[in-house]
Amino acid sequence: CALPSLFAHFNTELPISELLVHKLNAFLPKDIAVKAVYKVQPQAHARFDALKRTYQYHIATEKEVFLYDYAMQLTLPLNVATMNEACQILLDHTDFECFSKTHTDVKTFNCKIYEAHWAIVGSELVFTITADRFLRNMVRAIVGTLINVGLQKLSLTGFEDIIISKSRSKAGASVPA
């Protein structure tokens, strides 16, 4: 599994040294590494200029002590095939107000979702979603609602009805961060 490319930006008037990558990595903690530094236009912004973003949410399907802080623990059986069918419904819509935190200050709830799917990776379920943007709490609310689909508490038609309703109170609970 290829790791995603992550980008950050900073402004400086100083010249960029060829040793900058080495120097940054010497100061960073062991779980963060800089691979390269690129000069970009002064107005470039790593967050606002990104065309797509990918988010992954992990669920441990059996007790995994080493994943405790990194994956939701859920040992109930889920119908992953039906959850993936619901993911395809996401691709047919653009207004995701039902999955947004309420009373949030945004101009629009429209997002273009390019991919959404669940994969079984060992004893984990991994939800991957790629979109042009995400609303506050959106992915965690989608995952919570998809879990209800997987538990057969919510039908595919019901899932789509929630999206159409634009009502956050009809969607599932937000899963833990």
mmCIF file of C-alpha atoms in Angstrom:
data_model
loop_
_atom_site.group_PDB
_atom_site.id
_atom_site.type_symbol
_atom_site.label_atom_id
_atom_site.label_comp_id
_atom_site.label_asym_id
_atom_site.label_seq_id
_atom_site.Cartn_x
_atom_site.Cartn_y
_atom_site.Cartn_z
ATOM 1 C CA CYS A 1 0.000 0.000 0.000
ATOM 2 C CA ALA A 2 1.564 3.276 -1.109
ATOM 3 C CA LEU A 3 1.574 6.040 1.437
ATOM 4 C CA PRO A 4 -0.084 9.294 0.378
ATOM 5 C CA SER A 5 1.865 12.434 -0.365
ATOM 6 C CA LEU A 6 1.286 15.132 2.196
ATOM 7 C CA PHE A 7 2.183 18.745 1.614
ATOM 8 C CA ALA A 8 2.790 21.727 3.862
ATOM 9 C CA HIS A 9 3.948 25.198 3.053
ATOM 10 C CA PHE A 10 5.891 27.996 4.732
ATOM 11 C CA ASN A 11 6.994 31.469 3.759
ATOM 12 C CA THR A 12 10.616 32.533 3.949
ATOM 13 C CA GLU A 13 12.822 35.252 2.585
ATOM 14 C CA LEU A 14 15.925 33.104 3.147
ATOM 15 C CA PRO A 15 17.464 31.046 0.363
ATOM 16 C CA ILE A 16 16.523 27.352 0.373
ATOM 17 C CA SER A 17 19.600 25.243 1.110
ATOM 18 C CA GLU A 18 20.131 21.779 -0.386
ATOM 19 C CA LEU A 19 20.644 20.642 3.219
ATOM 20 C CA LEU A 20 17.203 21.855 4.358
ATOM 21 C CA VAL A 21 15.577 18.402 4.151
ATOM 22 C CA HIS A 22 18.344 16.914 6.296
ATOM 23 C CA LYS A 23 18.167 19.783 8.804
ATOM 24 C CA LEU A 24 14.361 19.608 9.107
ATOM 25 C CA ASN A 25 14.436 15.842 9.627
ATOM 26 C CA ALA A 26 17.032 16.255 12.382
ATOM 27 C CA PHE A 27 14.522 18.346 14.382
ATOM 28 C CA LEU A 28 11.321 16.442 13.605
ATOM 29 C CA PRO A 29 9.992 13.567 15.734
ATOM 30 C CA LYS A 30 10.575 10.001 14.494
ATOM 31 C CA ASP A 31 7.084 9.670 13.002
ATOM 32 C CA ILE A 32 7.366 12.715 10.692
ATOM 33 C CA ALA A 33 9.792 12.943 7.758
ATOM 34 C CA VAL A 34 10.365 15.543 5.067
ATOM 35 C CA LYS A 35 11.109 13.975 1.666
ATOM 36 C CA ALA A 36 11.612 17.090 -0.460
ATOM 37 C CA VAL A 37 11.304 20.878 -0.474
ATOM 38 C CA TYR A 38 9.935 22.739 -3.509
ATOM 39 C CA LYS A 39 9.850 26.427 -4.277
ATOM 40 C CA VAL A 40 6.326 27.534 -5.230
ATOM 41 C CA GLN A 41 4.581 30.761 -6.099
ATOM 42 C CA PRO A 42 4.222 33.183 -3.144
ATOM 43 C CA GLN A 43 0.421 32.880 -3.166
ATOM 44 C CA ALA A 44 0.451 29.043 -3.073
ATOM 45 C CA HIS A 45 -1.325 27.502 -0.078
ATOM 46 C CA ALA A 46 -1.087 23.793 0.790
ATOM 47 C CA ARG A 47 -4.633 23.638 2.180
ATOM 48 C CA PHE A 48 -6.604 25.925 -0.102
ATOM 49 C CA ASP A 49 -4.925 25.040 -3.409
ATOM 50 C CA ALA A 50 -5.300 21.265 -3.104
ATOM 51 C CA LEU A 51 -7.583 19.855 -5.802
ATOM 52 C CA LYS A 52 -8.326 16.634 -3.928
ATOM 53 C CA ARG A 53 -7.965 15.330 -0.406
ATOM 54 C CA THR A 54 -8.056 11.742 0.792
ATOM 55 C CA TYR A 55 -9.125 10.689 4.261
ATOM 56 C CA GLN A 56 -8.926 7.208 5.747
ATOM 57 C CA TYR A 57 -10.828 5.964 8.772
ATOM 58 C CA HIS A 58 -9.799 2.701 10.431
ATOM 59 C CA ILE A 59 -11.962 0.273 12.374
ATOM 60 C CA ALA A 60 -10.375 -2.604 14.296
ATOM 61 C CA THR A 61 -12.744 -5.576 14.000
ATOM 62 C CA GLU A 62 -11.114 -7.442 16.883
ATOM 63 C CA LYS A 63 -9.387 -6.221 20.004
ATOM 64 C CA GLU A 64 -6.129 -4.677 18.821
ATOM 65 C CA VAL A 65 -4.170 -3.188 21.716
ATOM 66 C CA PHE A 66 -1.607 -1.529 19.445
ATOM 67 C CA LEU A 67 -4.324 0.189 17.400
ATOM 68 C CA TYR A 68 -6.320 1.398 20.399
ATOM 69 C CA ASP A 69 -5.439 5.066 19.842
ATOM 70 C CA TYR A 70 -5.516 4.836 16.035
ATOM 71 C CA ALA A 71 -8.624 2.861 15.126
ATOM 72 C CA MET A 72 -12.192 2.641 16.332
ATOM 73 C CA GLN A 73 -12.779 -0.709 18.055
ATOM 74 C CA LEU A 74 -15.945 -2.376 16.686
ATOM 75 C CA THR A 75 -16.284 -6.138 16.865
ATOM 76 C CA LEU A 76 -19.904 -6.394 15.703
ATOM 77 C CA PRO A 77 -20.214 -8.018 12.252
ATOM 78 C CA LEU A 78 -20.723 -5.489 9.444
ATOM 79 C CA ASN A 79 -22.038 -6.103 5.940
ATOM 80 C CA VAL A 80 -19.136 -4.492 4.057
ATOM 81 C CA ALA A 81 -20.644 -5.214 0.618
ATOM 82 C CA THR A 82 -23.766 -3.209 1.478
ATOM 83 C CA MET A 83 -21.626 -0.458 2.998
ATOM 84 C CA ASN A 84 -19.752 -0.248 -0.314
ATOM 85 C CA GLU A 85 -23.057 -0.021 -2.178
ATOM 86 C CA ALA A 86 -23.948 2.943 0.037
ATOM 87 C CA CYS A 87 -20.566 4.487 -0.800
ATOM 88 C CA GLN A 88 -21.568 4.504 -4.465
ATOM 89 C CA ILE A 89 -24.661 6.530 -3.521
ATOM 90 C CA LEU A 90 -22.338 9.222 -2.124
ATOM 91 C CA LEU A 91 -20.855 9.669 -5.605
ATOM 92 C CA ASP A 92 -24.286 10.606 -6.989
ATOM 93 C CA HIS A 93 -24.691 13.618 -4.681
ATOM 94 C CA THR A 94 -22.931 16.905 -3.999
ATOM 95 C CA ASP A 95 -24.854 18.481 -1.083
ATOM 96 C CA PHE A 96 -23.711 16.893 2.186
ATOM 97 C CA GLU A 97 -25.320 19.202 4.728
ATOM 98 C CA CYS A 98 -26.669 16.115 6.541
ATOM 99 C CA PHE A 99 -23.100 15.085 7.389
ATOM 100 C CA SER A 100 -21.843 18.537 8.393
ATOM 101 C CA LYS A 101 -21.488 19.835 11.909
ATOM 102 C CA THR A 102 -24.486 22.065 12.597
ATOM 103 C CA HIS A 103 -24.112 25.836 12.922
ATOM 104 C CA THR A 104 -20.913 25.827 10.914
ATOM 105 C CA ASP A 105 -19.873 28.922 8.978
ATOM 106 C CA VAL A 106 -19.670 27.754 5.356
ATOM 107 C CA LYS A 107 -21.078 29.288 2.182
ATOM 108 C CA THR A 108 -22.038 25.931 0.674
ATOM 109 C CA PHE A 109 -22.348 22.298 1.706
ATOM 110 C CA ASN A 110 -21.388 21.116 -1.783
ATOM 111 C CA CYS A 111 -18.486 18.706 -2.140
ATOM 112 C CA LYS A 112 -17.459 16.566 -5.091
ATOM 113 C CA ILE A 113 -16.653 13.052 -3.897
ATOM 114 C CA TYR A 114 -14.359 11.194 -6.301
ATOM 115 C CA GLU A 115 -14.071 7.884 -4.456
ATOM 116 C CA ALA A 116 -15.462 6.250 -1.347
ATOM 117 C CA HIS A 117 -15.040 2.611 -0.377
ATOM 118 C CA TRP A 118 -14.347 0.148 2.413
ATOM 119 C CA ALA A 119 -11.527 -2.406 2.289
ATOM 120 C CA ILE A 120 -10.728 -5.277 4.604
ATOM 121 C CA VAL A 121 -7.055 -5.054 5.563
ATOM 122 C CA GLY A 122 -6.137 -7.839 7.967
ATOM 123 C CA SER A 123 -8.353 -7.391 11.012
ATOM 124 C CA GLU A 124 -9.196 -3.794 10.095
ATOM 125 C CA LEU A 125 -11.855 -2.157 7.976
ATOM 126 C CA VAL A 126 -10.447 0.901 6.218
ATOM 127 C CA PHE A 127 -12.764 3.553 4.792
ATOM 128 C CA THR A 128 -11.129 5.701 2.105
ATOM 129 C CA ILE A 129 -12.792 8.806 0.740
ATOM 130 C CA THR A 130 -11.411 11.361 -1.723
ATOM 131 C CA ALA A 131 -13.131 14.687 -2.381
ATOM 132 C CA ASP A 132 -12.410 18.236 -3.455
ATOM 133 C CA ARG A 133 -13.164 19.350 0.120
ATOM 134 C CA PHE A 134 -14.615 18.056 3.371
ATOM 135 C CA LEU A 135 -17.048 19.786 5.688
ATOM 136 C CA ARG A 136 -16.441 19.903 9.437
ATOM 137 C CA ASN A 137 -17.147 16.465 10.904
ATOM 138 C CA MET A 138 -18.253 15.165 7.489
ATOM 139 C CA VAL A 139 -16.172 11.993 7.252
ATOM 140 C CA ARG A 140 -16.850 10.928 10.832
ATOM 141 C CA ALA A 141 -20.597 11.415 10.295
ATOM 142 C CA ILE A 142 -20.507 9.480 7.010
ATOM 143 C CA VAL A 143 -18.656 6.608 8.720
ATOM 144 C CA GLY A 144 -21.172 6.559 11.575
ATOM 145 C CA THR A 145 -24.046 6.409 9.099
ATOM 146 C CA LEU A 146 -22.328 3.735 6.995
ATOM 147 C CA ILE A 147 -21.868 1.644 10.138
ATOM 148 C CA ASN A 148 -25.653 1.748 10.567
ATOM 149 C CA VAL A 149 -25.935 0.449 6.992
ATOM 150 C CA GLY A 150 -23.417 -2.297 7.784
ATOM 151 C CA LEU A 151 -25.327 -3.262 10.932
ATOM 152 C CA GLN A 152 -28.487 -3.432 8.783
ATOM 153 C CA LYS A 153 -30.139 -0.734 10.896
ATOM 154 C CA LEU A 154 -30.388 1.472 7.789
ATOM 155 C CA SER A 155 -31.282 0.502 4.223
ATOM 156 C CA LEU A 156 -29.638 1.859 1.095
ATOM 157 C CA THR A 157 -32.807 3.809 0.339
ATOM 158 C CA GLY A 158 -32.766 5.188 3.875
ATOM 159 C CA PHE A 159 -29.128 6.200 3.439
ATOM 160 C CA GLU A 160 -29.947 8.160 0.295
ATOM 161 C CA ASP A 161 -33.025 9.679 1.962
ATOM 162 C CA ILE A 162 -30.760 11.072 4.698
ATOM 163 C CA ILE A 163 -28.551 12.766 2.104
ATOM 164 C CA ILE A 164 -31.568 14.248 0.331
ATOM 165 C CA SER A 165 -33.080 15.446 3.635
ATOM 166 C CA LYS A 166 -30.016 17.631 4.403
ATOM 167 C CA SER A 167 -30.796 17.020 8.090
ATOM 168 C CA ARG A 168 -27.866 16.254 10.395
ATOM 169 C CA SER A 169 -30.273 14.825 12.990
ATOM 170 C CA LYS A 170 -31.264 12.026 10.570
ATOM 171 C CA ALA A 171 -27.700 10.871 9.919
ATOM 172 C CA GLY A 172 -25.780 8.491 12.148
ATOM 173 C CA ALA A 173 -23.664 9.501 15.110
ATOM 174 C CA SER A 174 -20.162 10.772 14.448
ATOM 175 C CA VAL A 175 -17.536 8.151 15.161
ATOM 176 C CA PRO A 176 -14.594 9.026 17.416
ATOM 177 C CA ALA A 177 -11.673 10.922 15.943
#
